[in-house]
Short mmCIF file of C-alpha atoms and ligand atoms in Angstrom, two decimals:
data_model
loop_
_atom_site.label_atom_id
_atom_site.label_comp_id
_atom_site.label_asym_id
_atom_site.label_seq_id
_atom_site.Cartn_x
_atom_site.Cartn_y
_atom_site.Cartn_z
CA UNK A 747 115.98 113.30 79.68
CA UNK A 748 119.67 112.66 79.01
CA UNK A 749 121.71 111.54 82.02
CA UNK A 750 125.22 113.06 82.05
CA UNK A 751 128.05 111.85 84.24
CA UNK A 752 130.03 115.01 85.08
CA UNK A 753 133.46 115.54 86.63
CA UNK A 754 133.01 117.39 89.93
CA UNK A 755 134.65 120.61 88.72
CA UNK A 756 133.60 123.97 90.18
CA UNK A 757 131.60 124.66 86.99
CA UNK A 758 129.77 121.33 87.16
CA UNK A 759 129.07 121.69 90.88
CA UNK A 760 127.42 125.03 90.06
CA UNK A 761 125.38 123.23 87.36
CA UNK A 762 124.27 120.66 89.93
CA UNK A 763 123.34 123.42 92.38
CA UNK A 764 121.24 125.05 89.67
CA UNK A 765 119.35 121.79 89.06
CA UNK A 766 118.84 121.29 92.81
CA UNK A 767 117.60 124.86 93.26
CA UNK A 768 115.02 124.36 90.48
CA UNK A 769 113.16 121.42 92.11
CA UNK A 770 115.58 118.92 90.55
CA UNK A 771 117.23 115.71 91.69
CA UNK A 772 120.86 114.67 91.05
CA UNK A 773 123.23 111.76 91.67
CA UNK A 774 125.98 112.65 94.14
CA UNK A 775 129.03 110.82 95.44
CA UNK A 776 129.61 110.16 99.14
CA UNK A 777 132.28 108.03 100.79
CA UNK A 778 129.75 105.24 101.51
CA UNK A 779 127.55 104.84 98.41
CA UNK A 780 126.16 107.27 95.79
CA UNK A 781 123.10 109.28 96.84
CA UNK A 782 120.05 110.56 94.94
CA UNK A 783 119.84 114.11 96.27
CA UNK A 784 117.25 116.89 96.50
CA UNK A 785 116.97 120.02 98.66
CA UNK A 786 115.45 118.94 101.97
CA UNK A 787 113.07 121.92 102.16
CA UNK A 788 111.61 121.19 98.71
CA UNK A 789 108.58 118.83 98.89
CA UNK A 790 108.21 118.75 95.11
CA UNK A 791 111.79 117.60 94.55
CA UNK A 792 111.69 115.15 97.46
CA UNK A 793 108.58 113.50 96.02
CA UNK A 794 110.55 112.98 92.81
CA UNK A 795 113.16 110.96 94.74
CA UNK A 796 110.49 108.51 95.92
CA UNK A 797 109.02 108.26 92.39
CA UNK A 798 112.38 107.75 90.67
CA UNK A 799 113.47 105.02 93.08
CA UNK A 800 110.08 103.39 93.50
CA UNK A 801 110.63 103.85 97.24
CA UNK A 802 107.79 103.31 99.73
CA UNK A 803 106.65 106.70 101.08
CA UNK A 804 106.95 105.49 104.70
CA UNK A 805 110.74 105.13 104.49
CA UNK A 806 112.41 108.40 105.58
CA UNK A 807 115.51 109.96 104.02
CA UNK A 808 118.83 111.07 105.52
CA UNK A 809 119.65 114.81 105.42
CA UNK A 810 123.26 115.44 104.31
CA UNK A 811 124.89 118.65 105.49
CA UNK A 812 128.19 120.50 105.14
CA UNK A 813 130.69 119.97 107.99
CA UNK A 814 130.17 123.55 109.24
CA UNK A 815 126.37 123.37 109.11
CA UNK A 816 124.66 124.21 112.41
CA UNK A 817 122.68 121.03 113.23
CA UNK A 818 120.56 122.88 115.80
CA UNK A 819 118.80 124.60 112.87
CA UNK A 820 117.26 121.23 111.98
CA UNK A 821 117.07 119.13 115.15
CA UNK A 822 116.96 119.09 118.94
CA UNK A 823 120.17 117.60 120.35
CA UNK A 824 118.71 116.18 123.55
CA UNK A 825 121.54 113.99 124.87
CA UNK A 826 125.04 115.26 125.58
CA UNK A 827 126.67 112.00 124.41
CA UNK A 828 125.54 112.98 120.89
CA UNK A 829 128.06 115.84 120.93
CA UNK A 830 130.90 113.39 121.65
CA UNK A 831 129.77 111.24 118.69
CA UNK A 832 129.60 114.28 116.42
CA UNK A 833 133.09 115.32 117.50
CA UNK A 834 134.54 111.83 117.00
CA UNK A 835 132.85 110.64 113.81
CA UNK A 836 131.52 113.58 111.80
CA UNK A 837 132.18 114.16 109.00
CA UNK A 838 132.19 110.45 108.23
CA UNK A 839 130.01 107.37 107.62
CA UNK A 840 127.75 107.89 110.65
CA UNK A 841 124.10 109.02 110.55
CA UNK A 842 122.47 110.27 113.76
CA UNK A 843 118.71 110.25 114.30
CA UNK A 844 117.47 113.24 116.34
CA UNK A 845 114.13 114.79 117.27
CA UNK A 846 113.28 116.95 114.24
CA UNK A 847 112.47 120.66 114.37
CA UNK A 848 110.20 120.16 111.35
CA UNK A 849 112.25 122.38 109.02
CA UNK A 850 113.05 119.59 106.57
CA UNK A 851 109.85 118.77 104.64
CA UNK A 852 107.48 116.10 105.92
CA UNK A 853 107.82 113.97 102.77
CA UNK A 854 111.54 113.55 103.52
CA UNK A 855 110.93 112.28 107.06
CA UNK A 856 107.91 110.20 105.98
CA UNK A 857 105.71 112.24 108.30
CA UNK A 858 107.73 111.23 111.38
CA UNK A 859 109.03 113.43 114.20
CA UNK A 860 112.71 112.48 113.87
CA UNK A 861 115.36 113.46 111.32
CA UNK A 862 118.45 111.47 110.37
CA UNK A 863 121.53 113.62 109.68
CA UNK A 864 124.86 112.81 108.15
CA UNK A 865 127.95 114.84 107.22
CA UNK A 866 129.66 112.94 104.41
CA UNK A 867 133.43 113.31 104.30
CA UNK A 868 133.71 112.88 100.53
CA UNK A 869 135.52 115.97 99.23
CA UNK A 870 133.26 116.57 96.19
CA UNK A 871 130.13 116.05 98.27
CA UNK A 872 131.40 118.56 100.82
CA UNK A 873 132.09 121.05 98.00
CA UNK A 874 128.54 120.59 96.71
CA UNK A 875 127.05 120.99 100.21
CA UNK A 876 129.14 124.11 100.82
CA UNK A 877 128.01 125.65 97.56
CA UNK A 878 124.30 124.93 98.07
CA UNK A 879 124.37 125.70 101.82
CA UNK A 880 121.16 123.71 102.44
CA UNK A 881 120.57 120.14 103.63
CA UNK A 882 120.36 117.63 100.79
CA UNK A 883 118.17 114.65 101.53
CA UNK A 884 119.37 111.54 99.75
CA UNK A 885 118.74 107.80 99.77
CA UNK A 886 121.16 105.50 97.97
CA UNK A 887 120.93 106.19 94.22
CA UNK A 888 119.61 102.76 93.17
CA UNK A 889 116.16 101.54 92.24
CA UNK A 890 114.40 100.42 95.42
CA UNK A 891 115.50 96.88 96.48
CA UNK A 892 118.46 96.76 94.06
CA UNK A 893 122.13 96.77 95.14
CA UNK A 894 123.43 100.22 96.17
CA UNK A 895 125.73 102.00 93.69
CA UNK A 896 129.40 102.67 94.43
CA UNK A 897 130.36 104.25 91.08
CA UNK A 898 128.71 106.92 88.90
CA UNK A 899 128.23 104.24 86.22
CA UNK A 900 126.27 102.04 88.66
CA UNK A 901 123.92 105.02 89.21
CA UNK A 902 123.52 105.51 85.46
CA UNK A 903 122.76 101.81 84.98
CA UNK A 904 119.80 102.09 87.40
CA UNK A 905 118.56 105.64 86.79
CA UNK A 906 119.42 106.41 83.15
CA UNK A 907 116.96 108.91 81.66
CA UNK A 908 115.44 109.71 85.07
CA UNK A 909 117.96 112.31 86.30
CA UNK A 910 120.00 114.88 84.37
CA UNK A 911 123.28 114.92 86.34
CA UNK A 912 125.45 112.44 88.17
CA UNK A 913 128.54 114.01 89.75
CA UNK A 914 131.39 111.54 89.38
CA UNK A 915 133.39 111.36 92.59
CA UNK A 916 135.11 108.07 91.73
CA UNK A 917 134.54 104.75 93.46
CA UNK A 918 133.20 105.16 97.00
CA UNK A 919 135.99 104.46 99.50
CA UNK A 920 133.70 102.95 102.17
CA UNK A 921 131.46 100.75 100.07
CA UNK A 922 128.51 100.12 102.42
CA UNK A 923 125.97 102.63 103.73
CA UNK A 924 126.49 104.68 106.89
CA UNK A 925 125.80 103.37 110.36
CA UNK A 926 122.38 104.71 111.43
CA UNK A 927 122.32 105.50 115.14
CA UNK A 928 119.28 106.64 117.14
CA UNK A 929 120.44 109.26 119.66
CA UNK A 930 117.01 110.24 121.00
CA UNK A 931 117.23 107.90 124.01
CA UNK A 932 119.51 107.66 127.06
CA UNK A 933 121.76 105.13 125.26
CA UNK A 934 122.55 105.26 121.51
CA UNK A 935 120.95 102.48 119.45
CA UNK A 936 122.24 101.11 116.17
CA UNK A 937 119.37 100.92 113.66
CA UNK A 938 121.62 99.93 110.74
CA UNK A 939 125.18 98.63 111.13
CA UNK A 940 127.98 100.15 109.03
CA UNK A 941 131.59 101.26 109.01
CA UNK A 942 131.34 103.09 112.33
CA UNK A 943 131.08 99.99 114.51
CA UNK A 944 129.40 99.26 117.84
CA UNK A 945 132.88 98.91 119.33
CA UNK A 946 133.94 102.35 118.02
CA UNK A 947 130.79 103.98 119.40
CA UNK A 948 131.26 102.26 122.78
CA UNK A 949 134.84 103.48 122.95
CA UNK A 950 133.55 107.06 122.84
CA UNK A 951 130.29 106.96 124.82
CA UNK A 952 130.56 103.77 126.90
CA UNK A 953 127.37 101.97 125.91
CA UNK A 954 125.61 101.22 122.65
CA UNK A 955 122.56 99.04 121.94
CA UNK A 956 121.55 97.25 118.78
CA UNK A 957 117.92 97.56 117.72
CA UNK A 958 116.35 94.15 117.28
CA UNK A 959 113.37 93.84 115.01
CA UNK A 960 110.95 91.19 116.10
CA UNK A 961 107.80 90.27 114.24
CA UNK A 962 105.05 92.74 115.16
CA UNK A 963 107.43 95.36 116.65
CA UNK A 964 106.98 98.97 115.71
CA UNK A 965 109.84 99.42 113.26
CA UNK A 966 112.14 102.23 114.35
CA UNK A 967 114.11 102.47 111.08
CA UNK A 968 111.60 101.64 108.35
CA UNK A 969 114.30 100.83 105.76
CA UNK A 970 115.35 97.70 107.58
CA UNK A 971 112.03 95.94 107.02
CA UNK A 972 112.31 95.86 103.22
CA UNK A 973 114.20 93.37 101.09
CA UNK A 974 117.27 95.08 99.84
CA UNK A 975 120.53 95.03 97.97
CA UNK A 976 119.41 92.26 95.59
CA UNK A 977 121.48 91.80 92.44
CA UNK A 978 119.56 90.76 89.31
CA UNK A 979 120.95 87.20 89.31
CA UNK A 980 120.23 84.40 91.79
CA UNK A 981 122.17 84.36 95.05
CA UNK A 982 122.89 81.89 97.83
CA UNK A 983 124.87 82.16 101.05
CA UNK A 984 127.21 79.53 102.52
CA UNK A 985 129.28 79.47 105.68
CA UNK A 986 133.01 78.98 105.60
CA UNK A 987 132.69 75.57 107.24
CA UNK A 988 130.33 74.37 104.50
CA UNK A 989 132.53 74.77 101.45
CA UNK A 990 131.99 71.15 100.37
CA UNK A 991 128.30 71.90 99.96
CA UNK A 992 129.14 75.07 98.04
CA UNK A 993 131.31 73.11 95.58
CA UNK A 994 128.51 70.55 95.09
CA UNK A 995 126.01 73.31 94.31
CA UNK A 996 128.56 75.01 92.04
CA UNK A 997 129.13 71.80 90.06
CA UNK A 998 125.41 71.24 89.83
CA UNK A 999 124.95 74.62 88.16
CA UNK A 1000 127.81 73.91 85.76
CA UNK A 1001 126.30 70.52 84.84
CA UNK A 1002 123.05 72.33 84.05
CA UNK A 1003 124.80 74.71 81.67
CA UNK A 1004 124.75 77.66 84.08
CA UNK A 1005 127.53 80.03 85.10
CA UNK A 1006 128.09 80.21 88.86
CA UNK A 1007 130.50 82.64 90.55
CA UNK A 1008 131.77 82.29 94.10
CA UNK A 1009 131.97 85.61 95.99
CA UNK A 1010 134.37 85.32 98.92
CA UNK A 1011 137.49 86.55 100.64
CA UNK A 1012 140.81 85.84 98.88
CA UNK A 1013 141.89 83.37 101.57
CA UNK A 1014 138.67 81.35 101.10
CA UNK A 1015 139.16 81.28 97.33
CA UNK A 1016 142.63 79.76 97.86
CA UNK A 1017 141.00 76.79 99.60
CA UNK A 1018 138.56 76.28 96.72
CA UNK A 1019 140.92 75.99 93.75
CA UNK A 1020 139.99 76.75 90.17
CA UNK A 1021 136.45 78.20 90.07
CA UNK A 1022 134.91 81.49 88.85
CA UNK A 1023 135.45 84.08 91.58
CA UNK A 1024 134.33 87.53 92.64
CA UNK A 1025 137.12 88.33 95.09
CA UNK A 1026 136.35 90.55 98.08
CA UNK A 1027 139.93 91.09 99.36
CA UNK A 1028 140.88 90.14 102.89
CA UNK A 1029 140.36 92.82 105.56
CA UNK A 1030 136.90 93.95 106.70
CA UNK A 1031 137.49 97.32 105.03
CA UNK A 1032 138.45 95.67 101.74
CA UNK A 1033 135.37 93.44 101.84
CA UNK A 1034 133.07 96.44 102.48
CA UNK A 1035 134.79 98.35 99.66
CA UNK A 1036 134.36 95.48 97.18
CA UNK A 1037 130.97 94.08 98.23
CA UNK A 1038 128.46 96.03 96.10
CA UNK A 1039 130.87 96.32 93.18
CA UNK A 1040 131.20 92.51 93.19
CA UNK A 1041 127.44 91.96 93.40
CA UNK A 1042 126.87 94.38 90.52
CA UNK A 1043 129.64 92.79 88.46
CA UNK A 1044 128.28 89.36 89.36
CA UNK A 1045 124.78 90.12 88.11
CA UNK A 1046 126.33 90.86 84.68
CA UNK A 1047 128.54 87.76 84.47
CA UNK A 1048 126.86 85.09 86.55
CA UNK A 1049 123.61 83.12 86.59
CA UNK A 1050 124.11 82.68 90.31
CA UNK A 1051 126.40 84.19 92.95
CA UNK A 1052 127.39 81.71 95.65
CA UNK A 1053 128.53 83.96 98.51
CA UNK A 1054 130.61 82.89 101.49
CA UNK A 1055 129.69 84.49 104.83
CA UNK A 1056 132.21 86.38 106.99
CA UNK A 1057 133.60 84.35 109.91
CA UNK A 1058 131.78 86.51 112.52
CA UNK A 1059 129.47 89.50 112.89
CA UNK A 1060 131.80 91.69 114.94
CA UNK A 1061 133.12 95.13 113.96
CA UNK A 1062 132.54 96.03 110.31
CA UNK A 1063 131.50 92.41 109.68
CA UNK A 1064 128.18 93.23 111.37
CA UNK A 1065 127.34 95.68 108.58
CA UNK A 1066 128.78 93.43 105.88
CA UNK A 1067 126.76 90.41 107.04
CA UNK A 1068 123.59 92.52 107.30
CA UNK A 1069 123.96 93.45 103.59
CA UNK A 1070 125.14 90.01 102.51
CA UNK A 1071 122.21 88.20 104.15
CA UNK A 1072 119.72 90.59 102.58
CA UNK A 1073 121.30 90.41 99.13
CA UNK A 1074 121.12 86.62 99.37
CA UNK A 1075 117.52 86.73 100.56
CA UNK A 1076 118.40 85.05 103.88
CA UNK A 1077 116.59 87.71 105.97
O1 TXA F 2514 125.54 105.98 103.57
C1 TXA F 2514 124.35 106.28 103.52
O2 TXA F 2514 123.64 106.36 104.55
C2 TXA F 2514 123.74 106.55 102.15
C3 TXA F 2514 124.42 107.77 101.54
C4 TXA F 2514 123.80 108.20 100.24
O3 TXA F 2514 124.43 108.81 102.47
N1 TXA F 2514 122.33 106.75 102.23
C5 TXA F 2514 121.46 105.74 102.46
O4 TXA F 2514 120.14 106.12 102.44
O5 TXA F 2514 121.81 104.61 102.66
P1 TXA F 2514 118.94 105.07 102.38
O6 TXA F 2514 117.72 105.90 102.23
O7 TXA F 2514 119.21 104.09 101.33
O8 TXA F 2514 118.93 104.44 103.80
C6 TXA F 2514 118.60 105.25 104.93
C7 TXA F 2514 118.26 104.39 106.10
C8 TXA F 2514 116.95 103.64 105.90
O9 TXA F 2514 117.06 102.38 106.52
C9 TXA F 2514 115.94 104.54 106.63
O10 TXA F 2514 114.82 103.83 107.09
C10 TXA F 2514 116.79 105.05 107.78
O11 TXA F 2514 118.08 105.25 107.24
N2 TXA F 2514 116.29 106.35 108.28
C11 TXA F 2514 116.24 107.52 107.64
N3 TXA F 2514 115.65 108.48 108.40
C12 TXA F 2514 115.34 107.88 109.58
C13 TXA F 2514 114.71 108.32 110.78
N4 TXA F 2514 114.27 109.57 110.93
N5 TXA F 2514 114.54 107.42 111.78
C14 TXA F 2514 114.97 106.15 111.64
N6 TXA F 2514 115.57 105.66 110.53
C15 TXA F 2514 115.75 106.51 109.50
MG1 MG F 2515 119.33 102.33 100.23
#
């Protein structure tokens, strides 16, 4: 099958809707990362998502809906604080996990009794969701374990020949996946950190927990137990107070005829002098925006990416560090 990257014109959105309504799967833009979408009621199409990605069947998918979609058609909203979160952060890069009403097919929720819902704010994604008027379940549009795609070309590089259409909505403005928040309990719990931070959630609903995954625990968000986000080259992670060690390792690679790249914030690069760099910008938002693009550029140019950790794990840095550690195989 030929994979076409299409501008998100009205005509092409109708083409995508036609594919989706005939048990098909497409690549779609969102403001976080690109998704691999199918109609959430369609078991046959949803199974294709798992096949195409090589995704374990026990890892559930997020249902994406239009901003005017009535969530109560799909889930039970049991806690009133969830309404405040919806009002404050949706549409946007927040996914809420509710008790499911069982309308979305069981393959999509991996047989579980909860459903994760997100309202992307990306304009072209909203247009697609409006036109189809059904929930689209979508994981990130990468092969399982690989770095998530933030451009249509990244999707094509991973899934060429496996899907017919990728709608090109430009480079994702957010750059890391949505915050996944369990709202089935008395206090919301972050299952995956992202651009909607713990601090932002607390400012709206007072309290917010972070799910900790200890060995032997029942995993609440199955995705977090898999290795993830790995570029195809080697990776290593250094802290900002260990730059001497980083330079030693860098020089060692060079002496062995290899090409290392240092992935770090601009201000850290200034301290390091004249090396190969993948620059992440300076603010948390810039780093999130550049992170996957840099990893995917790095795997093309470098034998090894030597990444420098963020100075803390607060705010958006919590989500950034979660991805960075996994892509460097640290956790
Ligand atoms: O930003 C995003 O969330 C992107 C875009 C495409 O929307 N999607 C995305 O999907 O990152 P995926 O499948 O790569 O990651 C979804 C995460 C996984 O960790 C999965 O285990 C978790 O959400 N998840 C999905 N449904 C869940 C549920 N019912 N309960 C708990 N965790 C769930
Ligand atoms: Mg993913």
